[in-house]
PDB file of C-alpha atoms in Angstrom:
ATOM      1  CA  GLY A  17      16.864  84.723  70.313  1.00 66.00           C
ATOM      2  CA  ALA A  18      17.975  83.209  73.578  1.00 80.00           C
ATOM      3  CA  VAL A  19      15.469  82.717  76.368  1.00 89.00           C
ATOM      4  CA  VAL A  20      16.056  81.841  79.987  1.00 93.00           C
ATOM      5  CA  SER A  21      12.968  80.733  81.856  1.00 95.00           C
ATOM      6  CA  GLN A  22      12.864  81.046  85.629  1.00 96.00           C
ATOM      7  CA  HIS A  23      10.230  79.656  88.006  1.00 97.00           C
ATOM      8  CA  PRO A  24       8.524  80.483  90.211  1.00 97.00           C
ATOM      9  CA  SER A  25       8.261  84.230  89.718  1.00 96.00           C
ATOM     10  CA  ARG A  26       7.115  84.734  93.260  1.00 96.00           C
ATOM     11  CA  VAL A  27       7.123  82.554  96.341  1.00 97.00           C
ATOM     12  CA  ILE A  28       6.191  83.065  99.954  1.00 97.00           C
ATOM     13  CA  CYS A  29       7.396  80.507 102.452  1.00 96.00           C
ATOM     14  CA  LYS A  30       7.520  80.018 106.158  1.00 96.00           C
ATOM     15  CA  SER A  31      10.714  80.491 108.077  1.00 97.00           C
ATOM     16  CA  GLY A  32      12.653  77.250 108.337  1.00 97.00           C
ATOM     17  CA  THR A  33      11.363  75.712 105.116  1.00 97.00           C
ATOM     18  CA  SER A  34      13.257  75.235 101.862  1.00 97.00           C
ATOM     19  CA  VAL A  35      12.485  76.759  98.502  1.00 97.00           C
ATOM     20  CA  LYS A  36      13.653  75.603  95.080  1.00 98.00           C
ATOM     21  CA  ILE A  37      14.031  77.970  92.132  1.00 98.00           C
ATOM     22  CA  GLU A  38      14.446  76.612  88.617  1.00 97.00           C
ATOM     23  CA  CYS A  39      16.303  78.183  85.736  1.00 96.00           C
ATOM     24  CA  ARG A  40      16.031  76.746  82.225  1.00 95.00           C
ATOM     25  CA  SER A  41      17.646  77.681  78.954  1.00 92.00           C
ATOM     26  CA  LEU A  42      14.872  77.169  76.413  1.00 91.00           C
ATOM     27  CA  ASP A  43      16.577  77.275  73.040  1.00 84.00           C
ATOM     28  CA  PHE A  44      20.235  76.843  73.793  1.00 85.00           C
ATOM     29  CA  GLN A  45      22.495  74.765  75.953  1.00 85.00           C
ATOM     30  CA  ALA A  46      24.143  76.383  78.935  1.00 87.00           C
ATOM     31  CA  THR A  47      27.108  74.644  80.492  1.00 85.00           C
ATOM     32  CA  THR A  48      27.372  77.564  82.869  1.00 89.00           C
ATOM     33  CA  MET A  49      24.637  79.501  84.586  1.00 93.00           C
ATOM     34  CA  PHE A  50      24.877  82.269  87.119  1.00 94.00           C
ATOM     35  CA  TRP A  51      22.788  83.036  90.170  1.00 96.00           C
ATOM     36  CA  TYR A  52      22.377  86.596  91.377  1.00 96.00           C
ATOM     37  CA  ARG A  53      20.687  88.263  94.271  1.00 96.00           C
ATOM     38  CA  GLN A  54      19.346  91.770  94.068  1.00 93.00           C
ATOM     39  CA  PHE A  55      18.227  94.009  96.898  1.00 87.00           C
ATOM     40  CA  PRO A  56      15.909  96.964  96.236  1.00 82.00           C
ATOM     41  CA  LYS A  57      17.635  99.729  94.286  1.00 77.00           C
ATOM     42  CA  GLN A  58      20.879  97.799  94.344  1.00 81.00           C
ATOM     43  CA  SER A  59      22.885  96.139  91.631  1.00 83.00           C
ATOM     44  CA  LEU A  60      23.082  92.460  90.936  1.00 89.00           C
ATOM     45  CA  MET A  61      25.207  90.543  93.400  1.00 92.00           C
ATOM     46  CA  LEU A  62      26.709  87.381  91.978  1.00 93.00           C
ATOM     47  CA  MET A  63      26.135  84.511  94.373  1.00 96.00           C
ATOM     48  CA  ALA A  64      27.505  81.544  92.478  1.00 95.00           C
ATOM     49  CA  THR A  65      28.412  80.090  89.128  1.00 93.00           C
ATOM     50  CA  SER A  66      26.647  76.876  88.294  1.00 92.00           C
ATOM     51  CA  ASN A  67      28.555  74.363  86.190  1.00 88.00           C
ATOM     52  CA  GLU A  68      26.866  71.472  84.434  1.00 87.00           C
ATOM     53  CA  GLY A  69      27.976  68.162  85.848  1.00 85.00           C
ATOM     54  CA  SER A  70      30.221  69.612  88.538  1.00 87.00           C
ATOM     55  CA  LYS A  71      30.114  71.602  91.732  1.00 90.00           C
ATOM     56  CA  ALA A  72      29.082  75.206  91.741  1.00 93.00           C
ATOM     57  CA  THR A  73      31.561  77.959  92.459  1.00 94.00           C
ATOM     58  CA  TYR A  74      30.396  80.257  95.227  1.00 96.00           C
ATOM     59  CA  GLU A  75      31.365  83.871  95.720  1.00 94.00           C
ATOM     60  CA  GLN A  76      32.995  84.923  98.937  1.00 94.00           C
ATOM     61  CA  GLY A  77      30.529  85.278 101.760  1.00 94.00           C
ATOM     62  CA  VAL A  78      27.839  83.084 100.189  1.00 95.00           C
ATOM     63  CA  GLU A  79      26.993  80.015 102.266  1.00 94.00           C
ATOM     64  CA  LYS A  80      27.070  77.007  99.981  1.00 93.00           C
ATOM     65  CA  ASP A  81      25.170  74.855 102.469  1.00 95.00           C
ATOM     66  CA  LYS A  82      22.380  77.375 102.578  1.00 96.00           C
ATOM     67  CA  PHE A  83      22.163  78.046  98.868  1.00 97.00           C
ATOM     68  CA  LEU A  84      22.334  74.649  97.196  1.00 96.00           C
ATOM     69  CA  ILE A  85      22.920  74.687  93.471  1.00 95.00           C
ATOM     70  CA  ASN A  86      22.402  71.777  91.142  1.00 92.00           C
ATOM     71  CA  HIS A  87      23.132  71.847  87.415  1.00 91.00           C
ATOM     72  CA  ALA A  88      22.206  68.372  86.323  1.00 84.00           C
ATOM     73  CA  SER A  89      21.650  69.043  82.633  1.00 90.00           C
ATOM     74  CA  LEU A  90      22.704  71.472  79.928  1.00 89.00           C
ATOM     75  CA  THR A  91      19.408  73.297  80.175  1.00 92.00           C
ATOM     76  CA  LEU A  92      18.521  73.283  83.858  1.00 94.00           C
ATOM     77  CA  SER A  93      20.043  74.745  86.993  1.00 95.00           C
ATOM     78  CA  THR A  94      18.296  74.917  90.357  1.00 96.00           C
ATOM     79  CA  LEU A  95      18.898  77.037  93.433  1.00 97.00           C
ATOM     80  CA  THR A  96      17.520  75.749  96.727  1.00 97.00           C
ATOM     81  CA  VAL A  97      17.378  78.115  99.655  1.00 97.00           C
ATOM     82  CA  THR A  98      17.495  75.829 102.659  1.00 97.00           C
ATOM     83  CA  SER A  99      16.073  76.640 106.077  1.00 96.00           C
ATOM     84  CA  ALA A 100      14.987  80.022 104.817  1.00 96.00           C
ATOM     85  CA  HIS A 101      14.862  82.994 107.160  1.00 96.00           C
ATOM     86  CA  PRO A 102      13.354  86.451 106.701  1.00 95.00           C
ATOM     87  CA  GLU A 103      16.777  87.895 105.885  1.00 95.00           C
ATOM     88  CA  ASP A 104      16.868  85.600 102.826  1.00 96.00           C
ATOM     89  CA  SER A 105      13.943  87.512 101.384  1.00 96.00           C
ATOM     90  CA  SER A 106      15.195  89.017  98.158  1.00 95.00           C
ATOM     91  CA  PHE A 107      14.980  88.951  94.374  1.00 96.00           C
ATOM     92  CA  TYR A 108      16.917  86.037  92.883  1.00 97.00           C
ATOM     93  CA  ILE A 109      17.840  86.037  89.208  1.00 96.00           C
ATOM     94  CA  CYS A 110      19.585  83.461  87.061  1.00 96.00           C
ATOM     95  CA  SER A 111      21.574  84.122  83.919  1.00 94.00           C
ATOM     96  CA  ALA A 112      23.322  82.241  81.173  1.00 91.00           C
ATOM     97  CA  ARG A 113      25.525  83.194  78.278  1.00 82.00           C
ATOM     98  CA  ALA A 114      23.850  82.186  75.056  1.00 75.00           C
ATOM     99  CA  GLN A 115      25.614  81.330  71.861  1.00 69.00           C
ATOM    100  CA  SER A 116      23.866  79.852  68.868  1.00 64.00           C
ATOM    101  CA  SER A 117      25.099  76.769  67.079  1.00 64.00           C
ATOM    102  CA  GLY A 118      26.170  79.136  64.329  1.00 65.00           C
ATOM    103  CA  GLY A 119      28.412  81.023  66.697  1.00 64.00           C
ATOM    104  CA  PHE A 120      26.249  84.116  67.196  1.00 65.00           C
ATOM    105  CA  ASP A 121      26.765  85.504  70.664  1.00 67.00           C
ATOM    106  CA  TYR A 122      23.582  86.670  72.357  1.00 68.00           C
ATOM    107  CA  GLY A 123      25.456  87.773  75.445  1.00 74.00           C
ATOM    108  CA  TYR A 124      24.280  87.180  78.968  1.00 83.00           C
ATOM    109  CA  THR A 125      20.563  86.494  79.117  1.00 88.00           C
ATOM    110  CA  PHE A 126      18.602  86.709  82.336  1.00 92.00           C
ATOM    111  CA  GLY A 127      15.583  84.934  83.687  1.00 95.00           C
ATOM    112  CA  SER A 128      12.628  86.982  84.860  1.00 94.00           C
ATOM    113  CA  GLY A 129      13.606  86.609  88.494  1.00 96.00           C
ATOM    114  CA  THR A 130      12.037  85.107  91.608  1.00 97.00           C
ATOM    115  CA  ARG A 131      10.842  87.244  94.444  1.00 96.00           C
ATOM    116  CA  LEU A 132      11.243  85.272  97.642  1.00 97.00           C
ATOM    117  CA  THR A 133       9.463  86.375 100.798  1.00 96.00           C
ATOM    118  CA  VAL A 134      10.129  84.454 103.979  1.00 97.00           C
ATOM    119  CA  VAL A 135       7.584  85.032 106.716  1.00 96.00           C
TER     120      VAL A 135
ATOM    121  CA  GLN B   7      36.619 102.649  94.434  1.00 65.00           C
ATOM    122  CA  LYS B   8      34.170 100.254  92.801  1.00 75.00           C
ATOM    123  CA  GLU B   9      35.133  98.737  89.490  1.00 88.00           C
ATOM    124  CA  VAL B  10      32.031 100.165  87.841  1.00 93.00           C
ATOM    125  CA  GLU B  11      30.392 103.386  88.939  1.00 94.00           C
ATOM    126  CA  GLN B  12      26.882 104.335  87.918  1.00 95.00           C
ATOM    127  CA  ASP B  13      24.692 107.093  89.292  1.00 92.00           C
ATOM    128  CA  PRO B  14      21.524 105.503  90.674  1.00 90.00           C
ATOM    129  CA  GLY B  15      19.368 108.541  89.894  1.00 91.00           C
ATOM    130  CA  PRO B  16      16.456 108.760  89.611  1.00 94.00           C
ATOM    131  CA  LEU B  17      16.640 110.620  86.348  1.00 96.00           C
ATOM    132  CA  SER B  18      13.328 112.225  85.436  1.00 97.00           C
ATOM    133  CA  VAL B  19      12.757 113.557  81.917  1.00 97.00           C
ATOM    134  CA  PRO B  20       9.758 114.631  79.826  1.00 97.00           C
ATOM    135  CA  GLU B  21       8.525 112.456  77.005  1.00 97.00           C
ATOM    136  CA  GLY B  22      10.473 113.060  73.811  1.00 97.00           C
ATOM    137  CA  ALA B  23      13.687 114.085  75.548  1.00 97.00           C
ATOM    138  CA  ILE B  24      17.089 112.694  74.728  1.00 98.00           C
ATOM    139  CA  VAL B  25      18.371 110.665  77.654  1.00 98.00           C
ATOM    140  CA  SER B  26      22.022 110.125  78.459  1.00 97.00           C
ATOM    141  CA  LEU B  27      22.987 107.339  80.845  1.00 98.00           C
ATOM    142  CA  ASN B  28      26.605 106.817  81.819  1.00 97.00           C
ATOM    143  CA  CYS B  29      29.044 104.538  83.585  1.00 97.00           C
ATOM    144  CA  THR B  30      32.681 104.868  84.447  1.00 97.00           C
ATOM    145  CA  TYR B  31      35.024 102.033  85.189  1.00 96.00           C
ATOM    146  CA  SER B  32      38.509 101.484  86.487  1.00 94.00           C
ATOM    147  CA  ASN B  33      39.582  98.159  84.988  1.00 92.00           C
ATOM    148  CA  SER B  34      41.375  98.810  81.711  1.00 92.00           C
ATOM    149  CA  ALA B  35      41.004  95.135  80.805  1.00 90.00           C
ATOM    150  CA  PHE B  36      37.281  95.527  80.137  1.00 92.00           C
ATOM    151  CA  GLN B  37      36.552  95.108  76.446  1.00 90.00           C
ATOM    152  CA  TYR B  38      32.933  94.039  76.202  1.00 90.00           C
ATOM    153  CA  PHE B  39      30.266  96.477  77.280  1.00 93.00           C
ATOM    154  CA  MET B  40      26.576  95.852  77.758  1.00 92.00           C
ATOM    155  CA  TRP B  41      23.488  97.798  78.661  1.00 95.00           C
ATOM    156  CA  TYR B  42      20.512  96.130  80.272  1.00 95.00           C
ATOM    157  CA  ARG B  43      17.032  97.429  80.939  1.00 96.00           C
ATOM    158  CA  GLN B  44      15.227  96.155  84.019  1.00 94.00           C
ATOM    159  CA  TYR B  45      11.584  96.800  84.674  1.00 94.00           C
ATOM    160  CA  SER B  46      10.345  96.612  88.222  1.00 89.00           C
ATOM    161  CA  ARG B  47      10.349  93.042  89.580  1.00 85.00           C
ATOM    162  CA  LYS B  48      11.656  91.605  86.327  1.00 90.00           C
ATOM    163  CA  GLY B  49      14.980  90.243  85.205  1.00 92.00           C
ATOM    164  CA  PRO B  50      17.358  92.473  83.200  1.00 93.00           C
ATOM    165  CA  GLU B  51      16.904  92.497  79.441  1.00 92.00           C
ATOM    166  CA  LEU B  52      19.898  92.973  77.161  1.00 89.00           C
ATOM    167  CA  LEU B  53      19.630  96.159  75.111  1.00 92.00           C
ATOM    168  CA  MET B  54      23.059  96.704  73.598  1.00 90.00           C
ATOM    169  CA  TYR B  55      26.267  94.705  73.414  1.00 87.00           C
ATOM    170  CA  THR B  56      29.427  96.366  72.116  1.00 88.00           C
ATOM    171  CA  TYR B  57      33.052  95.481  71.817  1.00 85.00           C
ATOM    172  CA  SER B  58      35.895  97.938  72.398  1.00 82.00           C
ATOM    173  CA  SER B  59      35.553 101.635  71.591  1.00 84.00           C
ATOM    174  CA  GLY B  60      33.117 103.332  69.260  1.00 86.00           C
ATOM    175  CA  ASN B  61      29.411 103.757  68.725  1.00 91.00           C
ATOM    176  CA  LYS B  62      26.640 101.293  68.064  1.00 93.00           C
ATOM    177  CA  GLU B  63      23.126 102.259  67.130  1.00 95.00           C
ATOM    178  CA  ASP B  64      19.917 100.256  67.363  1.00 94.00           C
ATOM    179  CA  GLY B  65      16.723 102.145  66.720  1.00 96.00           C
ATOM    180  CA  ARG B  66      16.348 104.875  69.329  1.00 97.00           C
ATOM    181  CA  PHE B  67      19.299 103.565  71.326  1.00 97.00           C
ATOM    182  CA  THR B  68      22.959 104.425  70.830  1.00 97.00           C
ATOM    183  CA  ALA B  69      25.762 102.925  72.896  1.00 96.00           C
ATOM    184  CA  GLN B  70      29.049 104.755  73.055  1.00 96.00           C
ATOM    185  CA  VAL B  71      32.332 103.504  74.463  1.00 96.00           C
ATOM    186  CA  ASP B  72      35.384 105.646  75.175  1.00 94.00           C
ATOM    187  CA  LYS B  73      38.064 103.316  76.462  1.00 93.00           C
ATOM    188  CA  SER B  74      40.630 106.075  76.784  1.00 93.00           C
ATOM    189  CA  SER B  75      38.408 107.783  79.342  1.00 94.00           C
ATOM    190  CA  LYS B  76      36.964 104.531  80.725  1.00 95.00           C
ATOM    191  CA  TYR B  77      33.511 105.914  80.114  1.00 95.00           C
ATOM    192  CA  ILE B  78      30.482 104.411  78.445  1.00 97.00           C
ATOM    193  CA  SER B  79      27.145 105.954  77.575  1.00 97.00           C
ATOM    194  CA  LEU B  80      23.702 104.937  76.447  1.00 97.00           C
ATOM    195  CA  PHE B  81      21.618 107.505  74.613  1.00 97.00           C
ATOM    196  CA  ILE B  82      17.887 107.169  74.182  1.00 98.00           C
ATOM    197  CA  ARG B  83      16.281 109.401  71.587  1.00 98.00           C
ATOM    198  CA  ASP B  84      12.622 110.407  71.640  1.00 98.00           C
ATOM    199  CA  SER B  85      12.172 108.858  75.062  1.00 98.00           C
ATOM    200  CA  GLN B  86       8.813 107.297  75.867  1.00 97.00           C
ATOM    201  CA  PRO B  87       7.040 106.564  79.153  1.00 97.00           C
ATOM    202  CA  SER B  88       7.580 102.879  78.359  1.00 97.00           C
ATOM    203  CA  ASP B  89      11.327 103.526  78.627  1.00 97.00           C
ATOM    204  CA  SER B  90      10.872 104.108  82.352  1.00 97.00           C
ATOM    205  CA  ALA B  91      12.993 101.429  83.975  1.00 96.00           C
ATOM    206  CA  THR B  92      16.343 100.853  85.595  1.00 95.00           C
ATOM    207  CA  TYR B  93      19.271 100.724  83.191  1.00 97.00           C
ATOM    208  CA  LEU B  94      22.316  98.711  84.200  1.00 95.00           C
ATOM    209  CA  CYS B  95      25.666  98.835  82.531  1.00 96.00           C
ATOM    210  CA  ALA B  96      27.846  95.742  82.556  1.00 93.00           C
ATOM    211  CA  MET B  97      31.295  94.966  81.291  1.00 91.00           C
ATOM    212  CA  THR B  98      33.738  92.131  81.045  1.00 89.00           C
ATOM    213  CA  ALA B  99      37.339  91.562  80.090  1.00 85.00           C
ATOM    214  CA  GLY B 100      36.519  88.763  77.715  1.00 74.00           C
ATOM    215  CA  GLY B 101      34.054  86.124  76.744  1.00 63.00           C
ATOM    216  CA  SER B 102      34.936  83.772  79.538  1.00 64.00           C
ATOM    217  CA  TYR B 103      34.721  86.381  82.269  1.00 72.00           C
ATOM    218  CA  ILE B 104      31.617  87.081  84.301  1.00 82.00           C
ATOM    219  CA  PRO B 105      30.312  90.616  83.776  1.00 87.00           C
ATOM    220  CA  THR B 106      30.695  93.296  86.394  1.00 90.00           C
ATOM    221  CA  PHE B 107      27.520  95.334  86.805  1.00 92.00           C
ATOM    222  CA  GLY B 108      26.877  98.905  87.730  1.00 93.00           C
ATOM    223  CA  ARG B 109      24.171  99.504  90.320  1.00 92.00           C
ATOM    224  CA  GLY B 110      21.754 100.802  87.717  1.00 94.00           C
ATOM    225  CA  THR B 111      20.191 104.171  86.951  1.00 96.00           C
ATOM    226  CA  SER B 112      16.480 104.608  87.493  1.00 95.00           C
ATOM    227  CA  LEU B 113      14.904 106.476  84.571  1.00 97.00           C
ATOM    228  CA  ILE B 114      11.459 108.041  84.702  1.00 97.00           C
ATOM    229  CA  VAL B 115       9.946 109.405  81.506  1.00 98.00           C
ATOM    230  CA  HIS B 116       6.817 111.382  82.272  1.00 96.00           C
ATOM    231  CA  PRO B 117       4.142 112.196  79.692  1.00 94.00           C
TER     232      PRO B 117
END
């Protein structure tokens, strides 16, 4: 199967500091990864599409200078929340579309999520 | 009107019941339909992935797509307490398009 590993699962940080969240595709290469934000009892809100070797594409209303995305390799994308504030507290989830070398489509696979609490 | 509508619930059923979860959508271009299960404080897990209309069965789960009505369903037979989770539907117009998600239905299966 296709596995997306996300770390850390939970982080608490002080207001004004930066937090980095990692998303790795463990057994497949992902040229594109997606970053979502989810509020309690709400659906997934797409924040940005991360493209390997190029700039991320941000959804309308998402501050690219606040949510820095780096996709330096085919298996790793990172989201850095800069100068975090309490309103940034949320559940952040990454995703990638996995296809095997044989062409089998596993669909969109999600990481386990990161719960960020800014105090 | 949102592109994908899904009743958030919660839906509470007794163990062993047949559960029906549904989504409606407005974009006739959607062709790929997915159901995800999300446990509390975890990432969504893909349950079913179907293309176009028809039924697909996997164990206790059956996904049904009716494109003419723009309506998709997920049936869970012999529901178990471990099925208690939020179920999100998702759909996309094609492989290169990012899925659009419903808001999820919270399911509670009580012993």
